[in-house]
Amino acid sequence: MPVVIVVGVQWGDEGKGKIVDYLTERANLVVRFQGGNNAGHTLVVEGQKTALQLIPSGILRSNTRCLLASGVVVNPTALLEEIQRLADINVAVTPERFGISGEVQLILPYHVAIDKAREAARADSKIGTTGRGIGPAYEDAVSRSGIRLSDLFNRDNLKELVRVNVAAKNAYLQSVLGSDEAFSADEIFAYLCDIGETLKPFVSNVSVEVNEAVKRDAIVMFEGAQGCLLDINHGTYPYVTSSNTVAGYACVSAGMGPKQVDYVVGICKAYCTRVGGGPFPTEDHGDEGSLLRDRGGEYGTVTGRPRRCGWFDAVAVRRAVRLNGIDSIILTKMDVLSGFDHVKVGTSYDLDGEAIEDIPPSSLNTGRIKANYTEFPGWSEDITGVRTFEELPKTAQDFIKSVEELVGCRVGGFSIGPDREQTIILDENVKQFAVR
Ligand code: IMP
């Protein structure tokens, strides 16, 4: 079972970083396949907190090589800062341990400015982006005007690319967005020349590396960022991120055929959160939502924003199981539910009084979805020290079994705290990645 894809099945922040870190004990390669420094993965190893945004969580394992595949958007400054942060805690990010596809698109200062100016201009319909320039960088990729890492190594061509881009972005910022920001092509060119020198040793042919690793039966793990409901095609559009977050995109981004994938693991919170705008059918605006936020520490890793909180949405997770072909779900933050008299689960939706089976494509409809709930008895015990399924209180066991039935997928593990050791894997196929 050497090729596994790990994805988030809700609106991100499901705890993927922690689970990927846990599962990478035997992984040879960990590959990030989409998004950029809008992601924030908090890992706690032996009590020490590390926040990663771009570099895959496998970097904390000394035998694992980490890669950024072509579908990732890279802010070079953010990447270098992250490498420095890791160096500060004695994790050396060397070219032996970390590679970047020459095909990644770069996020440049004008992308960040456009992202922020656009959000400021959207009065009541803010997407609530992370302000990291993600959308504008993906737009340049699709419009074939973006600057890729490999472009930094042909300076004549780069100079012209920068000139054309900076002129277009300055005009757009000023005339369309009414911004007074203006960028200098010379400064950006000089910045990119420097960055090119620093990043050149890290450039890798990711497709070759991945395919060769698969041929040798190495363990290759793909690490998704954000979550299924933020997918540009399948999420709650337009309140989504600008990349495909579903498992299928791992193959596209890495340059690998779909037949190579052996297993898909979905990471899912035992309740549900969302940051930014957009529909959230099981959101709880009352005391219980606040309690989930406080107990779960639900504040953004990247932006510090309080996350919107609510209950497990079985309809949405069932959809994610289908969209990603998930074999096994890991239910995170089970400990946060301790102390609730009852635990609610959204089990069906109504739209204007009519039962609907799935999230409709139009945001005009999604905003009017009403979730219907089933209530399960809660548990009061502290479960952070539990190490087997059987040690869980009976009501927590029943909750997990009900989730399996409702979403049509086995729960292959659960997590009951932030530490590596507070992860209990039940699925033998998943366990083989984390033999300990
Ligand atoms: P963007 O990816 O910065 O363009 O933001 C688009 C939407 O995705 C916003 O609602 C963000 O809050 C959300 N988003 C982006 N990255 C993450 C993440 O890592 N976790 C949760 N939400 C995210």
XYZ file of C-alpha atoms and ligand atoms in Angstrom:
459
model
C 0.000 0.000 0.000
C 2.757 2.468 -0.826
C 0.883 5.460 -2.297
C -1.547 7.225 0.001
C -3.294 10.577 -0.292
C -4.352 12.408 2.857
C -7.012 15.096 2.423
C -9.248 17.270 4.557
C -12.940 16.538 4.142
C -14.506 19.682 5.628
C -13.510 23.375 5.303
C -9.877 22.867 6.290
C -8.280 22.914 9.734
C -9.221 19.280 10.324
C -5.818 18.464 11.817
C -4.227 17.050 8.654
C -0.733 18.244 9.570
C -0.803 16.365 12.830
C -2.048 13.148 11.224
C 0.372 13.341 8.276
C 3.189 13.907 10.738
C 2.054 10.867 12.707
C 1.758 8.730 9.584
C 5.136 9.681 8.115
C 7.262 7.524 10.376
C 8.004 5.179 7.474
C 7.257 7.471 4.518
C 10.044 7.998 2.011
C 8.397 10.958 0.307
C 5.784 13.431 1.520
C 4.378 15.566 -1.278
C 2.309 18.727 -0.929
C 0.130 19.082 -4.024
C -1.915 22.313 -3.865
C -2.443 25.604 -2.068
C 0.275 27.753 -0.603
C 0.956 29.620 2.593
C -2.780 30.026 3.164
C -2.481 26.659 4.929
C -1.291 26.448 8.499
C -0.404 23.158 10.105
C 0.295 23.119 13.796
C 2.290 20.149 15.003
C 3.121 19.336 18.590
C 6.015 16.964 19.088
C 7.014 16.207 22.660
C 5.253 19.331 23.823
C 6.997 21.593 21.303
C 4.722 23.474 18.889
C 5.727 23.948 15.254
C 3.608 25.790 12.685
C 4.167 24.911 9.046
C 2.591 26.586 6.049
C 4.314 25.304 2.928
C 6.823 22.646 3.817
C 5.168 19.239 4.245
C 4.758 17.972 7.778
C 7.127 15.071 7.027
C 10.078 17.457 7.426
C 10.166 16.691 11.154
C 11.124 13.062 10.362
C 14.796 12.896 9.545
C 14.435 10.065 6.985
C 11.666 11.612 4.953
C 12.138 13.691 1.826
C 9.535 16.415 1.258
C 8.416 17.823 -2.070
C 6.275 20.674 -3.362
C 4.554 19.535 -6.562
C 3.643 21.714 -9.547
C 0.156 22.639 -8.279
C 1.461 24.490 -5.224
C 1.805 28.282 -5.275
C 4.956 29.450 -3.515
C 5.601 32.779 -1.869
C 9.414 32.691 -1.833
C 9.753 35.044 1.138
C 7.309 32.993 3.202
C 9.162 29.816 2.231
C 12.548 31.189 3.266
C 11.106 32.435 6.564
C 9.690 28.982 7.211
C 13.038 27.340 6.455
C 14.600 29.740 8.982
C 11.947 28.967 11.622
C 12.700 25.278 11.224
C 16.442 25.942 11.448
C 15.776 27.767 14.722
C 14.416 24.529 16.184
C 17.290 22.497 14.719
C 15.434 21.082 11.716
C 17.773 21.578 8.761
C 15.872 22.027 5.499
C 18.569 21.011 3.026
C 18.256 20.125 -0.691
C 18.618 16.471 0.341
C 15.494 16.726 2.488
C 13.375 19.122 0.457
C 12.661 19.608 -3.255
C 10.458 21.993 -5.235
C 9.062 21.456 -8.702
C 10.384 24.015 -11.191
C 6.772 24.231 -12.346
C 5.388 25.844 -9.179
C 3.887 29.285 -9.662
C 5.357 32.058 -7.539
C 3.274 34.362 -5.386
C 4.702 37.856 -5.755
C 3.991 41.038 -3.794
C 1.466 42.266 -6.378
C -0.620 39.089 -5.911
C -0.890 39.804 -2.208
C -1.816 43.442 -2.875
C -4.527 42.420 -5.370
C -5.971 39.810 -2.993
C -6.219 42.386 -0.196
C -7.528 45.209 -2.371
C -10.219 42.965 -3.846
C -11.389 41.794 -0.457
C -11.512 45.381 0.763
C -13.649 46.290 -2.259
C -16.152 43.472 -1.665
C -18.637 45.033 0.702
C -21.025 42.339 1.891
C -19.708 39.463 -0.144
C -16.193 39.036 1.182
C -14.737 35.581 0.558
C -12.691 36.084 3.713
C -9.465 35.006 1.999
C -6.284 34.641 3.988
C -4.900 37.661 2.107
C -1.875 35.659 0.944
C -2.315 36.265 -2.792
C -3.390 32.687 -3.469
C -6.266 33.418 -5.864
C -4.417 36.038 -7.958
C -1.421 33.675 -8.332
C -3.617 30.820 -9.554
C -5.344 33.233 -11.938
C -1.976 34.053 -13.504
C -1.256 30.347 -13.864
C -4.471 29.776 -15.780
C -4.098 32.919 -17.875
C -0.562 31.733 -18.749
C 1.119 34.871 -17.546
C 2.482 33.589 -14.219
C 6.121 33.391 -13.199
C 7.272 29.901 -12.298
C 10.299 28.873 -10.273
C 12.050 27.625 -13.426
C 11.690 31.099 -14.980
C 14.172 32.476 -12.466
C 17.016 30.711 -14.249
C 16.723 32.550 -17.563
C 17.335 36.162 -16.655
C 16.629 37.755 -20.043
C 13.277 36.069 -20.274
C 12.588 36.800 -16.588
C 13.229 40.500 -16.992
C 10.625 40.723 -19.747
C 8.123 38.580 -17.826
C 8.460 40.811 -14.784
C 8.138 43.966 -16.860
C 4.914 42.810 -18.511
C 3.414 41.502 -15.286
C 4.259 44.502 -13.146
C 2.844 46.923 -15.740
C -0.399 44.923 -15.962
C -0.776 44.544 -12.183
C -0.050 48.193 -11.435
C -2.647 49.244 -13.989
C -5.212 46.802 -12.582
C -4.555 47.794 -8.974
C -4.868 51.482 -9.694
C -7.565 51.680 -12.367
C -9.850 48.835 -11.374
C -9.279 48.404 -7.645
C -8.633 52.058 -6.871
C -5.467 51.187 -4.965
C -2.510 53.544 -4.712
C 0.004 50.700 -4.550
C 2.531 50.489 -7.352
C 5.350 48.006 -7.762
C 8.745 48.512 -9.327
C 9.716 46.015 -12.036
C 13.407 46.579 -11.260
C 12.941 45.784 -7.576
C 10.932 42.664 -8.266
C 13.457 41.506 -10.860
C 16.329 41.982 -8.392
C 14.352 40.159 -5.689
C 13.673 37.236 -8.034
C 17.332 37.003 -9.098
C 18.320 36.672 -5.427
C 15.584 34.164 -4.729
C 16.642 32.134 -7.762
C 20.180 31.801 -6.397
C 18.867 30.638 -3.015
C 16.261 28.217 -4.298
C 18.146 26.713 -7.259
C 19.612 23.804 -5.264
C 16.112 22.767 -4.213
C 14.650 22.457 -7.720
C 13.535 18.929 -8.484
C 11.783 17.022 -11.235
C 8.943 15.989 -8.939
C 7.199 13.776 -11.497
C 10.362 11.732 -12.052
C 11.074 11.505 -8.325
C 7.551 10.415 -7.477
C 7.243 7.871 -10.281
C 10.634 6.349 -9.505
C 9.734 6.129 -5.832
C 6.484 4.368 -6.741
C 8.380 1.908 -8.952
C 10.702 0.990 -6.072
C 7.669 0.472 -3.793
C 8.719 3.368 -1.583
C 6.033 4.868 0.654
C 4.776 8.088 -0.920
C 2.330 10.228 0.992
C 0.451 13.156 -0.540
C -0.536 15.860 1.885
C -3.583 17.948 1.028
C -4.185 21.457 2.335
C -7.515 23.188 3.083
C -10.494 20.843 2.701
C -12.900 19.292 0.241
C -15.607 21.929 0.739
C -13.109 24.635 -0.287
C -12.346 22.910 -3.615
C -12.578 25.312 -6.572
C -14.844 22.919 -8.532
C -16.659 20.984 -5.832
C -16.697 23.329 -2.837
C -19.231 25.943 -1.761
C -18.361 28.215 -4.700
C -17.552 31.118 -4.742
C -16.634 30.818 -1.049
C -13.745 28.500 -1.814
C -10.009 28.587 -2.281
C -8.539 28.743 -5.789
C -7.156 25.221 -6.084
C -8.507 21.698 -6.309
C -8.262 20.268 -2.838
C -9.701 16.843 -3.680
C -7.520 13.728 -3.825
C -7.664 13.461 -7.625
C -5.567 16.603 -7.948
C -2.582 14.919 -6.270
C -1.982 12.967 -9.494
C -2.348 16.032 -11.723
C -0.024 18.122 -9.601
C 2.659 15.495 -9.077
C 2.624 14.234 -12.663
C 1.551 10.706 -11.801
C -1.117 8.407 -13.246
C -4.286 7.791 -11.211
C -3.761 4.020 -11.225
C -0.765 4.421 -8.907
C -2.847 5.515 -5.910
C -3.482 2.800 -3.350
C -5.356 4.484 -0.538
C -7.117 7.722 0.334
C -7.401 8.868 3.934
C -9.826 11.649 4.869
C -9.183 13.784 7.926
C -12.310 15.012 9.605
C -13.041 16.880 12.807
C -15.568 15.293 15.164
C -17.440 18.596 14.835
C -17.072 21.251 12.132
C -15.441 24.642 11.634
C -15.049 27.180 8.890
C -13.048 30.403 8.495
C -14.108 33.143 6.140
C -17.496 33.688 4.522
C -19.904 31.268 2.897
C -22.543 28.731 3.805
C -22.135 26.455 6.802
C -25.361 24.492 7.342
C -24.483 23.067 10.791
C -23.026 26.289 12.221
C -24.006 26.908 15.846
C -24.311 30.629 16.622
C -25.154 30.000 20.269
C -23.358 28.960 23.435
C -22.481 25.505 22.193
C -20.712 26.951 19.150
C -18.711 29.240 21.456
C -17.897 26.322 23.722
C -16.589 24.315 20.761
C -14.423 27.313 19.775
C -12.990 27.759 23.268
C -12.420 24.105 24.015
C -11.083 23.360 20.554
C -8.822 26.450 20.411
C -10.512 27.301 17.122
C -8.496 30.313 16.004
C -6.706 30.394 12.628
C -3.044 29.323 12.544
C -2.330 31.744 9.689
C -4.580 34.713 10.382
C -5.555 34.234 14.044
C -9.217 34.695 13.068
C -11.814 33.016 15.299
C -13.247 30.069 13.402
C -16.976 29.632 12.951
C -17.988 26.490 14.820
C -20.791 23.969 14.590
C -21.688 20.316 14.504
C -20.532 17.363 12.457
C -22.224 17.527 9.056
C -22.759 13.959 7.861
C -24.255 15.095 4.532
C -21.146 17.120 3.679
C -18.757 14.377 4.818
C -20.672 11.761 2.817
C -20.184 13.998 -0.220
C -16.456 14.265 0.548
C -16.167 10.481 0.819
C -17.583 10.243 -2.703
C -15.604 13.128 -4.232
C -12.286 11.859 -2.912
C -12.847 8.101 -2.965
C -11.980 7.964 0.721
C -11.096 4.547 2.144
C -10.697 5.533 5.759
C -11.591 8.519 7.905
C -9.560 9.721 10.863
C -11.785 11.587 13.299
C -9.822 14.335 15.027
C -10.451 16.364 18.184
C -12.773 13.793 19.736
C -11.613 15.110 23.136
C -13.218 18.508 22.442
C -16.654 16.867 22.559
C -16.128 15.627 26.153
C -18.507 17.381 28.517
C -21.414 17.982 26.141
C -24.669 16.357 27.379
C -25.506 15.531 23.815
C -23.550 15.615 20.580
C -25.403 16.799 17.499
C -24.898 15.548 13.960
C -26.452 17.122 10.851
C -27.980 14.106 9.146
C -30.102 15.634 6.372
C -30.752 18.952 4.674
C -33.847 20.908 3.733
C -33.867 23.637 1.122
C -36.959 25.836 1.404
C -38.809 22.971 3.097
C -37.793 20.295 0.550
C -35.434 17.468 1.494
C -32.188 17.530 -0.527
C -29.523 14.832 -0.691
C -26.439 16.899 -1.426
C -24.998 20.417 -1.365
C -26.456 22.261 -4.390
C -24.034 23.929 -6.813
C -25.325 27.488 -6.466
C -24.314 29.596 -3.506
C -27.683 31.311 -3.766
C -29.158 27.998 -2.636
C -26.453 26.825 -0.278
C -27.002 29.796 1.993
C -30.605 28.694 2.578
C -29.873 25.095 3.493
C -31.249 24.038 6.854
C -29.632 21.077 8.536
C -31.726 18.554 10.441
C -29.995 17.009 13.423
C -29.822 13.701 15.203
C -28.672 13.998 18.806
C -26.386 11.388 20.331
C -25.756 11.035 24.067
C -22.494 12.776 25.038
C -19.774 11.761 27.466
C -18.278 13.614 30.389
C -15.010 11.712 30.825
C -11.637 13.213 29.936
C -10.557 10.969 27.047
C -7.154 12.524 26.347
C -5.353 9.565 27.931
C -7.262 6.902 26.013
C -5.076 4.692 23.800
C -7.544 2.142 22.402
C -11.060 2.261 20.968
C -12.268 0.028 23.809
C -11.088 2.514 26.453
C -13.456 5.173 25.056
C -16.713 5.671 26.960
C -19.506 3.612 25.395
C -21.300 6.751 24.152
C -18.144 7.928 22.357
C -17.768 4.489 20.756
C -21.394 4.647 19.628
C -20.848 8.129 18.205
C -17.963 6.834 16.067
C -20.004 3.853 14.883
C -22.892 6.138 13.945
C -20.555 8.426 12.000
C -19.333 5.406 10.014
C -22.884 4.467 9.096
C -23.971 7.999 8.261
C -21.060 8.859 5.980
C -20.636 5.416 4.428
C -16.961 5.028 5.288
C -15.029 3.319 8.035
C -13.501 5.420 10.782
C -9.941 4.165 10.628
C -8.699 6.100 13.626
C -9.307 8.978 15.956
C -7.345 11.601 17.783
C -7.834 12.875 21.313
C -5.294 15.653 21.721
C -2.606 17.608 19.907
C 0.360 15.338 20.624
C 1.682 12.696 18.218
C 0.937 10.012 20.773
C -2.706 11.023 21.118
C -3.580 9.390 17.802
C -5.186 5.954 17.728
C -5.151 4.181 14.380
C -7.600 1.307 13.965
C -7.280 0.632 10.230
C -4.461 -1.877 9.509
C -3.871 -0.320 6.078
C -3.237 3.059 7.664
C -1.281 1.559 10.552
C 1.443 0.277 8.264
C 2.593 3.862 7.659
C 3.096 4.441 11.346
C 4.591 1.272 12.749
C 5.852 2.012 16.204
P -7.644 31.856 0.095
O -7.233 30.425 -0.037
O -6.713 32.680 0.917
O -7.940 32.472 -1.240
O -9.055 31.913 0.904
C -10.246 31.385 0.345
C -11.080 30.718 1.425
O -10.419 29.548 1.874
C -11.303 31.564 2.671
O -12.584 31.261 3.196
C -10.244 31.069 3.632
O -10.611 31.272 4.984
C -10.231 29.596 3.284
N -8.963 28.943 3.585
C -7.798 29.038 2.893
N -6.835 28.291 3.465
C -7.395 27.697 4.519
C -6.916 26.772 5.494
O -5.770 26.327 5.476
N -7.802 26.396 6.439
C -9.098 26.831 6.449
N -9.583 27.678 5.562
C -8.751 28.107 4.598
